[in-house]
Coordinates of C-alpha atoms in Angstrom, one line a residue:
M1023 CA 128.8 230.4 29.9
P1024 CA 132.5 229.9 29.1
L1025 CA 131.9 228.8 25.5
S1026 CA 130.3 230.9 22.7
Q1027 CA 126.7 230.4 21.7
S1028 CA 126.4 227.2 19.6
A1029 CA 124.1 226.4 16.7
D1030 CA 120.8 224.8 17.5
R1031 CA 121.5 221.2 18.6
E1032 CA 120.1 218.1 20.2
P1033 CA 121.9 216.4 23.1
I1034 CA 123.0 212.9 22.3
H1035 CA 125.7 211.6 24.7
T1036 CA 127.1 212.7 28.1
R1037 CA 130.3 211.5 29.7
R1038 CA 130.8 212.4 33.3
I1039 CA 134.1 212.0 35.1
T1040 CA 134.1 212.8 38.8
C1041 CA 137.2 212.6 41.0
R1042 CA 137.4 213.0 44.8
G1043 CA 140.4 213.0 47.1
Y1044 CA 140.4 211.9 50.7
R1045 CA 142.9 211.9 53.6
R1046 CA 142.7 208.6 55.4
A1047 CA 143.0 208.1 59.2
D1048 CA 146.0 205.8 58.6
G1049 CA 148.1 208.7 57.0
L1050 CA 147.5 207.5 53.4
W1051 CA 145.3 209.2 50.7
D1052 CA 142.5 207.8 48.6
V1053 CA 141.8 209.4 45.2
E1054 CA 138.7 208.0 43.5
G1055 CA 137.4 208.5 40.0
Q1056 CA 134.1 207.6 38.5
L1057 CA 133.2 207.5 34.8
T1058 CA 129.7 207.3 33.4
D1059 CA 128.4 207.4 29.8
V1060 CA 124.7 207.9 29.0
K1061 CA 122.7 208.4 25.8
T1062 CA 119.6 210.4 25.3
Y1063 CA 118.0 207.5 23.3
S1064 CA 117.4 203.8 23.8
F1065 CA 119.6 201.4 22.0
Q1066 CA 120.5 197.7 22.0
T1067 CA 123.9 196.4 23.2
E1068 CA 125.2 193.2 21.7
E1069 CA 125.5 191.4 25.0
C1070 CA 123.7 193.3 27.7
G1071 CA 120.4 194.1 26.0
L1072 CA 118.4 197.2 25.8
R1073 CA 119.7 200.4 27.4
E1074 CA 117.1 203.1 28.1
P1075 CA 117.8 206.9 27.8
G1076 CA 119.9 208.0 30.8
E1077 CA 120.8 204.4 31.8
P1078 CA 124.6 204.2 31.9
I1079 CA 126.3 202.2 29.2
H1080 CA 129.5 202.7 31.2
A1081 CA 129.7 203.0 35.0
M1082 CA 133.2 202.5 36.3
W1083 CA 135.3 203.4 39.3
V1084 CA 139.0 203.5 40.2
R1085 CA 140.5 204.1 43.6
L1086 CA 144.2 204.7 44.1
T1087 CA 145.6 204.7 47.6
L1088 CA 148.7 206.9 47.8
D1089 CA 151.3 207.9 50.3
D1090 CA 152.7 211.4 50.8
D1091 CA 155.2 210.8 48.0
F1092 CA 152.5 210.0 45.5
V1093 CA 153.5 206.3 45.4
V1094 CA 150.6 204.0 44.7
R1095 CA 150.1 201.7 47.7
G1096 CA 146.8 200.1 46.6
V1097 CA 144.4 200.0 43.7
E1098 CA 140.7 199.1 43.2
A1099 CA 139.0 199.1 39.9
V1100 CA 135.3 198.2 39.3
T1101 CA 133.1 198.0 36.3
D1102 CA 129.3 198.0 37.1
N1103 CA 127.9 198.8 33.6
S1104 CA 129.5 198.1 30.3
P1105 CA 128.2 197.0 26.8
Y1106 CA 130.0 193.6 27.1
L1107 CA 129.7 191.1 29.8
S1108 CA 133.5 190.5 30.1
C1109 CA 134.5 194.1 30.3
G1110 CA 135.1 193.9 34.0
V1111 CA 137.4 190.9 34.0
V1112 CA 140.5 193.1 33.3
T1113 CA 140.1 195.2 36.5
V1114 CA 142.5 192.9 38.3
K1115 CA 145.3 194.0 35.9
F1116 CA 145.2 197.5 37.6
Q1117 CA 147.1 196.0 40.4
S1118 CA 150.2 196.5 38.2
L1119 CA 150.1 200.1 39.2
V1120 CA 151.1 199.4 42.8
G1121 CA 154.5 200.8 43.4
L1122 CA 154.3 203.4 40.6
T1123 CA 154.7 207.1 41.5
I1124 CA 152.5 209.8 40.1
R1125 CA 155.0 212.2 38.6
S1126 CA 156.4 213.1 35.2
G1127 CA 156.2 209.9 33.1
W1128 CA 153.0 208.6 34.9
T1129 CA 151.0 208.4 31.6
R1130 CA 153.8 206.5 29.9
A1131 CA 154.2 204.1 32.7
V1132 CA 150.4 203.5 32.9
K1133 CA 150.3 202.8 29.1
E1134 CA 153.3 200.3 29.4
R1135 CA 151.3 198.3 32.0
L1136 CA 147.7 198.8 30.8
G1137 CA 147.8 200.0 27.2
G1138 CA 145.9 198.5 24.3
P1139 CA 144.3 195.1 24.9
Q1140 CA 145.9 194.7 28.3
A1141 CA 143.1 196.6 30.1
C1142 CA 140.0 198.8 29.7
T1143 CA 140.3 202.1 27.8
H1144 CA 137.7 203.8 29.9
L1145 CA 139.3 202.8 33.3
V1146 CA 142.8 203.8 31.9
E1147 CA 141.3 207.2 30.9
L1148 CA 140.3 207.8 34.5
L1149 CA 143.9 207.6 35.7
G1150 CA 144.8 211.0 34.1
P1151 CA 142.1 213.0 36.0
I1152 CA 142.8 210.9 39.1
A1153 CA 146.5 211.8 39.0
T1154 CA 145.8 215.5 38.7
T1155 CA 143.2 215.2 41.5
A1156 CA 145.9 213.5 43.6
F1157 CA 148.1 216.6 43.3
Q1158 CA 145.1 218.9 44.1
T1159 CA 144.4 216.7 47.2
I1160 CA 147.8 216.0 48.6
Y1161 CA 150.2 218.7 47.7
P1162 CA 148.3 221.7 49.1
V1163 CA 147.7 220.0 52.5
L1164 CA 151.3 218.9 52.8
A1165 CA 152.5 222.4 51.7
R1166 CA 150.3 224.1 54.3
E1167 CA 151.4 221.7 57.1
Q1168 CA 155.1 222.3 56.1
A1169 CA 154.6 226.1 56.2
I1170 CA 153.0 225.8 59.6
R1171 CA 155.9 223.7 60.9
A1172 CA 158.4 226.2 59.5
R1173 CA 156.7 229.1 61.2
E1174 CA 156.6 227.2 64.5
D1175 CA 160.3 226.2 64.1
K1176 CA 161.2 229.8 63.4
A1177 CA 159.2 231.1 66.4
A1178 CA 160.9 228.5 68.6
G1179 CA 164.4 229.3 67.2
R1180 CA 164.7 225.8 65.8
M1181 CA 166.4 225.1 62.4
P1182 CA 163.8 224.0 59.8
P1183 CA 164.4 220.4 58.5
A1184 CA 166.3 220.1 55.3
R1185 CA 164.2 220.3 52.2
R1186 CA 163.3 217.0 50.6
G1187 CA 164.4 216.2 47.0
R1188 CA 162.9 217.4 43.7
P1189 CA 159.4 218.9 44.1
A1190 CA 156.7 216.7 42.6
L1191 CA 155.2 219.6 40.6
L1192 CA 158.5 220.7 39.0
N1193 CA 158.1 220.7 35.2
M1194 CA 154.6 219.1 35.4
C1195 CA 153.1 222.2 33.8
H1196 CA 154.3 225.5 32.3
I1197 CA 153.5 227.3 35.6
F1198 CA 156.0 225.0 37.4
A1199 CA 158.7 225.1 34.7
S1200 CA 162.2 224.9 36.1
D1201 CA 163.1 228.2 34.4
G1202 CA 159.9 230.0 35.5
P1203 CA 159.1 232.6 38.1
V1204 CA 157.1 230.2 40.3
T1205 CA 160.0 227.8 40.6
R1206 CA 162.4 230.7 41.2
D1207 CA 160.2 231.8 44.1
L1208 CA 159.1 228.5 45.6
W1209 CA 162.1 226.3 45.0
P1210 CA 165.1 228.5 44.2
E1211 CA 167.5 225.5 44.5
H1212 CA 165.8 223.9 41.4
Y1213 CA 165.5 227.2 39.4
T1214 CA 167.3 226.9 36.0
G1215 CA 166.3 230.3 34.5
P1216 CA 168.4 233.4 34.1
A1217 CA 169.9 234.7 37.3
D1218 CA 168.6 238.2 36.7
A1219 CA 165.0 237.3 36.2

């Protein structure tokens, strides 16, 4: 158990967020997130009636379709369970994400388009884990394929293709800081730390 032993307690609420990434046959990527909220007791919602223990008060999904550059090419958002009948009417507003790129500034760009009363808080919350799942899905596959091509090019005596622009992971986290050892080793052309490190 990663956390220390707690005091005696009673379970009340569980939020589950599950994200999955897929490579599509057409060369794009789908990254899907699901959010559910359940209580351990029955309660009455204002518009949707009685919810029994374990019955989701929230059951929501978002799918982003992305290209290799993490550009959003398609969005689908669905609300199956919610405490208010009109919660799902804002799902169409998630189309405003088409054309955005998942990179530094993603959260700010999402909030500009879908913050506050413009959308659903729970569906917007899903976009953070979906973005990190996109990196975990796409980046390792493309890096592995690039490494294989580079080895094949080297074995065949061909010049490897020129590197593309700024790496998507650069400065996304302390491990990929532009002045850190990982950047120095992976992307020396983007390294900003001391030369003697």
